[in-house]
Amino acid sequence: MAFLSEDLVFGPIHSRRLGNSLGVNLLPKVGKICTFNCVYCECGWNPVKRDEHPHLATPQEYEQTLENALKELVGTPKEPDSITFSGNGEPTLHPNFPEIIDITIKLRDRYVPKAVISVLTNGTRIHDEKVFKALQRIDNNICKLDGGTVGTINKVNLPNVKIDLDQYIKDLQRFEGQVIVQTLFLRGEHTSEKIDNTTEEEINLWLGHLKKINPRKTMIYVIDRETPEKNLEKLSSEEMSRIADKVKALGLNVEYYS
């Protein structure tokens, strides 16, 4: 079962990483739009065919919807800890993403100033200067890095764009430490091909990338919901703890969720 968001603003829901999280889905209700097609994505596989001109919320529609939601939630037990961009795919693909971030900051400051703004992104758009600067303006720019090598990233994330890993690391370095790296660890198979981002080689290369990026936090986690590829293995708490210890040994802040 795919967990597709049906509303522009939804929740709040409890997040393992972000607490009371008010979700934002800038992409269509009917299917995912993403530059990745991750084997573990809770939204399911990318559709084979899609409407070539799907309706995307305008900044004006988004502003009204978010403002209405915040008015209802402010001062209640459901007041959000985070306004979180995730939804049905890659949020930075929305053509008005930078403007929408500005709207979110304005409304957050007006209604829930203690809340953070979080964007879960696969990072494939951070080479775009407008997207990069928008991510610099928020509290939690959470960028994906699911392997130490391009080969493993291609197997785990099944990108439909070319991955230049060296350039991506350089782009993440541009945040000058004000970035969160998120990594999901798994083992398994897809189309009879083995997938494993937990080998010694992968972990060591991944740690090398972290050392260059110097993120203010690294979030590592395991499969938590049903996945489109069924032949995947959830790592144990002990394995995740060992990986976390390796990150701590670099002097970096790490949180793990198992």
PDB file of C-alpha atoms in Angstrom:
ATOM      1  CA  MET A   1       0.000   0.000   0.000  1.00  0.00           C
ATOM      2  CA  ALA A   2       1.379   3.424  -0.962  1.00  0.00           C
ATOM      3  CA  PHE A   3       1.073   6.210   1.586  1.00  0.00           C
ATOM      4  CA  LEU A   4       0.162   9.102  -0.694  1.00  0.00           C
ATOM      5  CA  SER A   5      -0.770  12.463   0.810  1.00  0.00           C
ATOM      6  CA  GLU A   6      -4.226  13.598  -0.256  1.00  0.00           C
ATOM      7  CA  ASP A   7      -4.061  17.163   1.043  1.00  0.00           C
ATOM      8  CA  LEU A   8      -1.842  20.147   0.431  1.00  0.00           C
ATOM      9  CA  VAL A   9      -1.393  20.501   4.197  1.00  0.00           C
ATOM     10  CA  PHE A  10      -2.024  17.460   6.385  1.00  0.00           C
ATOM     11  CA  GLY A  11      -1.683  16.262   9.955  1.00  0.00           C
ATOM     12  CA  PRO A  12      -0.100  17.010  12.307  1.00  0.00           C
ATOM     13  CA  ILE A  13       1.303  13.504  12.667  1.00  0.00           C
ATOM     14  CA  HIS A  14       3.898  12.202  15.085  1.00  0.00           C
ATOM     15  CA  SER A  15       7.287  11.926  13.418  1.00  0.00           C
ATOM     16  CA  ARG A  16      10.153   9.822  14.757  1.00  0.00           C
ATOM     17  CA  ARG A  17      12.520  12.614  13.825  1.00  0.00           C
ATOM     18  CA  LEU A  18      10.525  15.847  14.028  1.00  0.00           C
ATOM     19  CA  GLY A  19       7.899  15.476  16.749  1.00  0.00           C
ATOM     20  CA  ASN A  20       4.461  16.972  16.069  1.00  0.00           C
ATOM     21  CA  SER A  21       4.821  17.469  12.318  1.00  0.00           C
ATOM     22  CA  LEU A  22       2.423  19.422  10.107  1.00  0.00           C
ATOM     23  CA  GLY A  23       2.948  17.983   6.650  1.00  0.00           C
ATOM     24  CA  VAL A  24       3.105  19.889   3.376  1.00  0.00           C
ATOM     25  CA  ASN A  25       2.594  18.092   0.060  1.00  0.00           C
ATOM     26  CA  LEU A  26       3.295  20.389  -2.894  1.00  0.00           C
ATOM     27  CA  LEU A  27       2.757  17.589  -5.417  1.00  0.00           C
ATOM     28  CA  PRO A  28      -0.424  16.044  -6.873  1.00  0.00           C
ATOM     29  CA  LYS A  29      -2.735  13.803  -4.863  1.00  0.00           C
ATOM     30  CA  VAL A  30      -2.939  11.221  -7.618  1.00  0.00           C
ATOM     31  CA  GLY A  31       0.664  10.052  -7.816  1.00  0.00           C
ATOM     32  CA  LYS A  32       4.277  10.646  -6.995  1.00  0.00           C
ATOM     33  CA  ILE A  33       6.542  13.050  -8.863  1.00  0.00           C
ATOM     34  CA  CYS A  34      10.173  12.451  -8.002  1.00  0.00           C
ATOM     35  CA  THR A  35      13.670  12.361  -9.444  1.00  0.00           C
ATOM     36  CA  PHE A  36      14.233   9.203  -7.380  1.00  0.00           C
ATOM     37  CA  ASN A  37      12.257   5.956  -7.339  1.00  0.00           C
ATOM     38  CA  CYS A  38      13.604   4.559  -4.054  1.00  0.00           C
ATOM     39  CA  VAL A  39      13.115   0.858  -3.410  1.00  0.00           C
ATOM     40  CA  TYR A  40      11.917   1.712   0.123  1.00  0.00           C
ATOM     41  CA  CYS A  41       9.663   4.712  -0.623  1.00  0.00           C
ATOM     42  CA  GLU A  42       6.459   4.660   1.423  1.00  0.00           C
ATOM     43  CA  CYS A  43       4.715   6.477  -1.456  1.00  0.00           C
ATOM     44  CA  GLY A  44       5.280   3.480  -3.734  1.00  0.00           C
ATOM     45  CA  TRP A  45       6.831   3.382  -7.195  1.00  0.00           C
ATOM     46  CA  ASN A  46       6.768   6.341  -9.545  1.00  0.00           C
ATOM     47  CA  PRO A  47       3.826   5.978 -11.934  1.00  0.00           C
ATOM     48  CA  VAL A  48       4.634   4.605 -15.390  1.00  0.00           C
ATOM     49  CA  LYS A  49       2.311   7.177 -16.923  1.00  0.00           C
ATOM     50  CA  ARG A  50       1.132  10.436 -15.455  1.00  0.00           C
ATOM     51  CA  ASP A  51      -0.810  13.533 -16.395  1.00  0.00           C
ATOM     52  CA  GLU A  52       1.695  15.710 -18.240  1.00  0.00           C
ATOM     53  CA  HIS A  53       0.121  18.817 -16.727  1.00  0.00           C
ATOM     54  CA  PRO A  54      -0.884  17.914 -13.168  1.00  0.00           C
ATOM     55  CA  HIS A  55      -2.340  20.658 -11.020  1.00  0.00           C
ATOM     56  CA  LEU A  56       0.179  22.040  -8.564  1.00  0.00           C
ATOM     57  CA  ALA A  57      -0.951  24.420  -5.862  1.00  0.00           C
ATOM     58  CA  THR A  58      -0.219  28.056  -6.562  1.00  0.00           C
ATOM     59  CA  PRO A  59       1.604  30.074  -3.907  1.00  0.00           C
ATOM     60  CA  GLN A  60      -1.673  31.846  -3.180  1.00  0.00           C
ATOM     61  CA  GLU A  61      -3.554  28.558  -2.674  1.00  0.00           C
ATOM     62  CA  TYR A  62      -0.763  27.294  -0.455  1.00  0.00           C
ATOM     63  CA  GLU A  63      -0.672  30.451   1.661  1.00  0.00           C
ATOM     64  CA  GLN A  64      -4.410  30.345   2.325  1.00  0.00           C
ATOM     65  CA  THR A  65      -4.374  26.627   3.142  1.00  0.00           C
ATOM     66  CA  LEU A  66      -1.401  26.835   5.506  1.00  0.00           C
ATOM     67  CA  GLU A  67      -2.755  29.923   7.234  1.00  0.00           C
ATOM     68  CA  ASN A  68      -6.118  28.245   7.833  1.00  0.00           C
ATOM     69  CA  ALA A  69      -4.413  25.174   9.279  1.00  0.00           C
ATOM     70  CA  LEU A  70      -2.160  27.176  11.590  1.00  0.00           C
ATOM     71  CA  LYS A  71      -5.075  29.269  12.853  1.00  0.00           C
ATOM     72  CA  GLU A  72      -6.841  26.051  13.882  1.00  0.00           C
ATOM     73  CA  LEU A  73      -3.796  24.516  15.560  1.00  0.00           C
ATOM     74  CA  VAL A  74      -2.205  27.429  17.385  1.00  0.00           C
ATOM     75  CA  GLY A  75      -2.551  27.115  21.149  1.00  0.00           C
ATOM     76  CA  THR A  76      -3.867  23.530  20.988  1.00  0.00           C
ATOM     77  CA  PRO A  77      -2.087  20.280  21.948  1.00  0.00           C
ATOM     78  CA  LYS A  78      -1.596  19.703  18.202  1.00  0.00           C
ATOM     79  CA  GLU A  79       0.355  22.906  17.625  1.00  0.00           C
ATOM     80  CA  PRO A  80       3.188  21.797  15.343  1.00  0.00           C
ATOM     81  CA  ASP A  81       6.815  21.390  16.337  1.00  0.00           C
ATOM     82  CA  SER A  82       7.693  21.327  12.653  1.00  0.00           C
ATOM     83  CA  ILE A  83       6.149  22.383   9.352  1.00  0.00           C
ATOM     84  CA  THR A  84       7.526  19.602   7.188  1.00  0.00           C
ATOM     85  CA  PHE A  85       7.760  19.449   3.403  1.00  0.00           C
ATOM     86  CA  SER A  86       7.613  15.837   2.231  1.00  0.00           C
ATOM     87  CA  GLY A  87       4.516  14.497   0.497  1.00  0.00           C
ATOM     88  CA  ASN A  88       4.268  12.673  -2.804  1.00  0.00           C
ATOM     89  CA  GLY A  89       7.790  12.983  -4.117  1.00  0.00           C
ATOM     90  CA  GLU A  90      10.498  15.640  -4.239  1.00  0.00           C
ATOM     91  CA  PRO A  91       9.169  18.980  -2.895  1.00  0.00           C
ATOM     92  CA  THR A  92      11.878  21.116  -4.510  1.00  0.00           C
ATOM     93  CA  LEU A  93      10.492  20.177  -7.946  1.00  0.00           C
ATOM     94  CA  HIS A  94       7.618  22.622  -7.411  1.00  0.00           C
ATOM     95  CA  PRO A  95       8.367  25.567  -9.731  1.00  0.00           C
ATOM     96  CA  ASN A  96       7.510  28.083  -6.996  1.00  0.00           C
ATOM     97  CA  PHE A  97       9.393  26.329  -4.214  1.00  0.00           C
ATOM     98  CA  PRO A  98      11.508  29.365  -3.152  1.00  0.00           C
ATOM     99  CA  GLU A  99       8.427  31.619  -2.945  1.00  0.00           C
ATOM    100  CA  ILE A 100       6.561  28.956  -0.986  1.00  0.00           C
ATOM    101  CA  ILE A 101       9.422  28.789   1.524  1.00  0.00           C
ATOM    102  CA  ASP A 102       9.179  32.573   1.996  1.00  0.00           C
ATOM    103  CA  ILE A 103       5.420  32.239   2.636  1.00  0.00           C
ATOM    104  CA  THR A 104       6.044  29.443   5.138  1.00  0.00           C
ATOM    105  CA  ILE A 105       8.591  31.499   7.071  1.00  0.00           C
ATOM    106  CA  LYS A 106       6.205  34.454   7.210  1.00  0.00           C
ATOM    107  CA  LEU A 107       3.264  32.383   8.492  1.00  0.00           C
ATOM    108  CA  ARG A 108       5.416  30.374  10.908  1.00  0.00           C
ATOM    109  CA  ASP A 109       6.721  33.579  12.451  1.00  0.00           C
ATOM    110  CA  ARG A 110       3.189  34.956  12.749  1.00  0.00           C
ATOM    111  CA  TYR A 111       1.396  31.941  14.230  1.00  0.00           C
ATOM    112  CA  VAL A 112       3.832  29.333  15.597  1.00  0.00           C
ATOM    113  CA  PRO A 113       7.216  31.039  16.072  1.00  0.00           C
ATOM    114  CA  LYS A 114       8.609  28.130  18.092  1.00  0.00           C
ATOM    115  CA  ALA A 115       8.072  25.672  15.217  1.00  0.00           C
ATOM    116  CA  VAL A 116      10.874  24.769  12.841  1.00  0.00           C
ATOM    117  CA  ILE A 117      10.564  24.464   9.075  1.00  0.00           C
ATOM    118  CA  SER A 118      11.871  21.186   7.670  1.00  0.00           C
ATOM    119  CA  VAL A 119      12.341  20.011   4.092  1.00  0.00           C
ATOM    120  CA  LEU A 120      13.002  16.355   3.312  1.00  0.00           C
ATOM    121  CA  THR A 121      14.818  16.424  -0.017  1.00  0.00           C
ATOM    122  CA  ASN A 122      16.772  13.949  -2.106  1.00  0.00           C
ATOM    123  CA  GLY A 123      19.127  16.801  -2.982  1.00  0.00           C
ATOM    124  CA  THR A 124      18.865  16.515  -6.739  1.00  0.00           C
ATOM    125  CA  ARG A 125      17.815  20.156  -7.055  1.00  0.00           C
ATOM    126  CA  ILE A 126      20.328  21.833  -4.735  1.00  0.00           C
ATOM    127  CA  HIS A 127      22.518  22.729  -7.719  1.00  0.00           C
ATOM    128  CA  ASP A 128      19.767  25.236  -8.589  1.00  0.00           C
ATOM    129  CA  GLU A 129      20.840  28.438  -6.844  1.00  0.00           C
ATOM    130  CA  LYS A 130      17.274  29.528  -6.011  1.00  0.00           C
ATOM    131  CA  VAL A 131      16.514  26.153  -4.424  1.00  0.00           C
ATOM    132  CA  PHE A 132      19.836  26.198  -2.563  1.00  0.00           C
ATOM    133  CA  LYS A 133      19.195  29.664  -1.130  1.00  0.00           C
ATOM    134  CA  ALA A 134      15.652  28.677  -0.120  1.00  0.00           C
ATOM    135  CA  LEU A 135      17.031  25.686   1.786  1.00  0.00           C
ATOM    136  CA  GLN A 136      19.556  27.976   3.486  1.00  0.00           C
ATOM    137  CA  ARG A 137      16.672  30.016   4.916  1.00  0.00           C
ATOM    138  CA  ILE A 138      14.991  27.176   6.792  1.00  0.00           C
ATOM    139  CA  ASP A 139      15.783  25.392  10.057  1.00  0.00           C
ATOM    140  CA  ASN A 140      16.101  21.791   8.860  1.00  0.00           C
ATOM    141  CA  ASN A 141      17.307  21.173   5.313  1.00  0.00           C
ATOM    142  CA  ILE A 142      17.411  17.379   5.448  1.00  0.00           C
ATOM    143  CA  CYS A 143      19.298  15.976   2.442  1.00  0.00           C
ATOM    144  CA  LYS A 144      19.480  12.339   1.432  1.00  0.00           C
ATOM    145  CA  LEU A 145      22.724  10.363   1.089  1.00  0.00           C
ATOM    146  CA  ASP A 146      21.940   6.647   0.896  1.00  0.00           C
ATOM    147  CA  GLY A 147      25.337   5.242   0.020  1.00  0.00           C
ATOM    148  CA  GLY A 148      29.053   5.735  -0.284  1.00  0.00           C
ATOM    149  CA  THR A 149      29.243   4.977  -4.015  1.00  0.00           C
ATOM    150  CA  VAL A 150      27.265   5.997  -7.078  1.00  0.00           C
ATOM    151  CA  GLY A 151      26.606   2.331  -7.826  1.00  0.00           C
ATOM    152  CA  THR A 152      24.860   1.734  -4.534  1.00  0.00           C
ATOM    153  CA  ILE A 153      22.954   5.020  -4.683  1.00  0.00           C
ATOM    154  CA  ASN A 154      21.705   4.018  -8.131  1.00  0.00           C
ATOM    155  CA  LYS A 155      20.516   0.660  -6.765  1.00  0.00           C
ATOM    156  CA  VAL A 156      18.828   2.080  -3.661  1.00  0.00           C
ATOM    157  CA  ASN A 157      17.370   5.293  -5.084  1.00  0.00           C
ATOM    158  CA  LEU A 158      16.815   4.325  -8.764  1.00  0.00           C
ATOM    159  CA  PRO A 159      17.292   7.939  -9.922  1.00  0.00           C
ATOM    160  CA  ASN A 160      15.922   9.180 -13.223  1.00  0.00           C
ATOM    161  CA  VAL A 161      18.628  11.853 -13.335  1.00  0.00           C
ATOM    162  CA  LYS A 162      22.387  11.335 -13.531  1.00  0.00           C
ATOM    163  CA  ILE A 163      24.069  11.293 -10.128  1.00  0.00           C
ATOM    164  CA  ASP A 164      27.424  13.076  -9.922  1.00  0.00           C
ATOM    165  CA  LEU A 165      28.347  12.105  -6.370  1.00  0.00           C
ATOM    166  CA  ASP A 166      31.493  14.244  -6.191  1.00  0.00           C
ATOM    167  CA  GLN A 167      29.534  17.327  -7.246  1.00  0.00           C
ATOM    168  CA  TYR A 168      26.715  16.504  -4.823  1.00  0.00           C
ATOM    169  CA  ILE A 169      29.180  16.355  -1.924  1.00  0.00           C
ATOM    170  CA  LYS A 170      30.584  19.720  -3.015  1.00  0.00           C
ATOM    171  CA  ASP A 171      27.064  21.163  -3.135  1.00  0.00           C
ATOM    172  CA  LEU A 172      26.388  19.895   0.386  1.00  0.00           C
ATOM    173  CA  GLN A 173      29.657  21.443   1.544  1.00  0.00           C
ATOM    174  CA  ARG A 174      28.321  24.813   0.404  1.00  0.00           C
ATOM    175  CA  PHE A 175      25.905  24.753   3.340  1.00  0.00           C
ATOM    176  CA  GLU A 176      29.005  25.169   5.568  1.00  0.00           C
ATOM    177  CA  GLY A 177      27.740  22.654   8.096  1.00  0.00           C
ATOM    178  CA  GLN A 178      24.177  23.993   8.251  1.00  0.00           C
ATOM    179  CA  VAL A 179      22.645  20.863   6.772  1.00  0.00           C
ATOM    180  CA  ILE A 180      21.261  17.561   8.027  1.00  0.00           C
ATOM    181  CA  VAL A 181      22.184  14.366   6.203  1.00  0.00           C
ATOM    182  CA  GLN A 182      19.685  11.508   6.284  1.00  0.00           C
ATOM    183  CA  THR A 183      20.506   7.924   5.354  1.00  0.00           C
ATOM    184  CA  LEU A 184      18.342   4.810   5.342  1.00  0.00           C
ATOM    185  CA  PHE A 185      20.327   1.595   5.772  1.00  0.00           C
ATOM    186  CA  LEU A 186      19.088  -1.657   4.283  1.00  0.00           C
ATOM    187  CA  ARG A 187      19.976  -4.895   2.585  1.00  0.00           C
ATOM    188  CA  GLY A 188      17.995  -6.885   0.055  1.00  0.00           C
ATOM    189  CA  GLU A 189      17.337  -7.439  -3.626  1.00  0.00           C
ATOM    190  CA  HIS A 190      15.639  -5.636  -6.483  1.00  0.00           C
ATOM    191  CA  THR A 191      15.145  -7.274  -9.888  1.00  0.00           C
ATOM    192  CA  SER A 192      17.402 -10.116  -8.688  1.00  0.00           C
ATOM    193  CA  GLU A 193      20.236  -7.670  -7.983  1.00  0.00           C
ATOM    194  CA  LYS A 194      21.676  -7.422  -4.485  1.00  0.00           C
ATOM    195  CA  ILE A 195      21.410  -4.137  -2.608  1.00  0.00           C
ATOM    196  CA  ASP A 196      23.538  -3.426   0.455  1.00  0.00           C
ATOM    197  CA  ASN A 197      24.657  -0.033   1.722  1.00  0.00           C
ATOM    198  CA  THR A 198      25.976  -1.564   4.966  1.00  0.00           C
ATOM    199  CA  THR A 199      29.190  -3.172   3.696  1.00  0.00           C
ATOM    200  CA  GLU A 200      32.498  -2.042   5.167  1.00  0.00           C
ATOM    201  CA  GLU A 201      33.420  -0.334   1.891  1.00  0.00           C
ATOM    202  CA  GLU A 202      30.112   1.540   1.657  1.00  0.00           C
ATOM    203  CA  ILE A 203      30.155   2.629   5.305  1.00  0.00           C
ATOM    204  CA  ASN A 204      33.761   3.845   5.109  1.00  0.00           C
ATOM    205  CA  LEU A 205      33.141   5.846   1.935  1.00  0.00           C
ATOM    206  CA  TRP A 206      29.909   7.245   3.386  1.00  0.00           C
ATOM    207  CA  LEU A 207      31.793   8.300   6.522  1.00  0.00           C
ATOM    208  CA  GLY A 208      34.353  10.000   4.297  1.00  0.00           C
ATOM    209  CA  HIS A 209      31.568  11.997   2.651  1.00  0.00           C
ATOM    210  CA  LEU A 210      30.196  13.003   6.062  1.00  0.00           C
ATOM    211  CA  LYS A 211      33.615  14.196   7.151  1.00  0.00           C
ATOM    212  CA  LYS A 212      33.770  16.484   4.094  1.00  0.00           C
ATOM    213  CA  ILE A 213      30.197  17.742   4.515  1.00  0.00           C
ATOM    214  CA  ASN A 214      30.495  18.263   8.296  1.00  0.00           C
ATOM    215  CA  PRO A 215      26.700  18.300   8.799  1.00  0.00           C
ATOM    216  CA  ARG A 216      25.283  19.679  12.026  1.00  0.00           C
ATOM    217  CA  LYS A 217      23.413  16.394  12.348  1.00  0.00           C
ATOM    218  CA  THR A 218      23.238  13.011  10.651  1.00  0.00           C
ATOM    219  CA  MET A 219      19.984  11.052  10.856  1.00  0.00           C
ATOM    220  CA  ILE A 220      20.227   7.332  10.167  1.00  0.00           C
ATOM    221  CA  TYR A 221      17.177   5.124  10.142  1.00  0.00           C
ATOM    222  CA  VAL A 222      15.650   1.867   9.002  1.00  0.00           C
ATOM    223  CA  ILE A 223      12.556   0.788   7.110  1.00  0.00           C
ATOM    224  CA  ASP A 224       9.463   1.730   9.111  1.00  0.00           C
ATOM    225  CA  ARG A 225       6.563   1.202   6.700  1.00  0.00           C
ATOM    226  CA  GLU A 226       5.577  -1.052   3.832  1.00  0.00           C
ATOM    227  CA  THR A 227       7.954  -0.728   0.884  1.00  0.00           C
ATOM    228  CA  PRO A 228       7.321  -1.132  -2.859  1.00  0.00           C
ATOM    229  CA  GLU A 229      10.200  -3.621  -3.113  1.00  0.00           C
ATOM    230  CA  LYS A 230       9.345  -6.525  -0.821  1.00  0.00           C
ATOM    231  CA  ASN A 231      12.776  -8.187  -0.723  1.00  0.00           C
ATOM    232  CA  LEU A 232      14.329  -5.766   1.750  1.00  0.00           C
ATOM    233  CA  GLU A 233      15.757  -6.370   5.218  1.00  0.00           C
ATOM    234  CA  LYS A 234      15.325  -4.083   8.218  1.00  0.00           C
ATOM    235  CA  LEU A 235      18.538  -3.654  10.183  1.00  0.00           C
ATOM    236  CA  SER A 236      18.661  -4.374  13.917  1.00  0.00           C
ATOM    237  CA  SER A 237      19.097  -1.759  16.632  1.00  0.00           C
ATOM    238  CA  GLU A 238      22.530  -3.224  17.361  1.00  0.00           C
ATOM    239  CA  GLU A 239      23.685  -2.710  13.773  1.00  0.00           C
ATOM    240  CA  MET A 240      22.374   0.850  13.732  1.00  0.00           C
ATOM    241  CA  SER A 241      24.092   1.575  17.030  1.00  0.00           C
ATOM    242  CA  ARG A 242      27.415   0.402  15.603  1.00  0.00           C
ATOM    243  CA  ILE A 243      27.028   2.655  12.561  1.00  0.00           C
ATOM    244  CA  ALA A 244      26.093   5.575  14.812  1.00  0.00           C
ATOM    245  CA  ASP A 245      29.225   4.979  16.884  1.00  0.00           C
ATOM    246  CA  LYS A 246      31.357   5.297  13.754  1.00  0.00           C
ATOM    247  CA  VAL A 247      29.767   8.690  13.024  1.00  0.00           C
ATOM    248  CA  LYS A 248      30.348   9.810  16.629  1.00  0.00           C
ATOM    249  CA  ALA A 249      33.986   8.791  16.298  1.00  0.00           C
ATOM    250  CA  LEU A 250      34.332  11.515  13.638  1.00  0.00           C
ATOM    251  CA  GLY A 251      33.127  14.059  16.192  1.00  0.00           C
ATOM    252  CA  LEU A 252      29.779  14.437  14.430  1.00  0.00           C
ATOM    253  CA  ASN A 253      26.288  14.587  15.904  1.00  0.00           C
ATOM    254  CA  VAL A 254      24.155  11.570  14.958  1.00  0.00           C
ATOM    255  CA  GLU A 255      20.670  10.289  15.753  1.00  0.00           C
ATOM    256  CA  TYR A 256      19.484   6.825  14.836  1.00  0.00           C
ATOM    257  CA  TYR A 257      15.965   5.488  14.558  1.00  0.00           C
ATOM    258  CA  SER A 258      15.353   1.751  14.525  1.00  0.00           C
TER     259      SER A 258
END
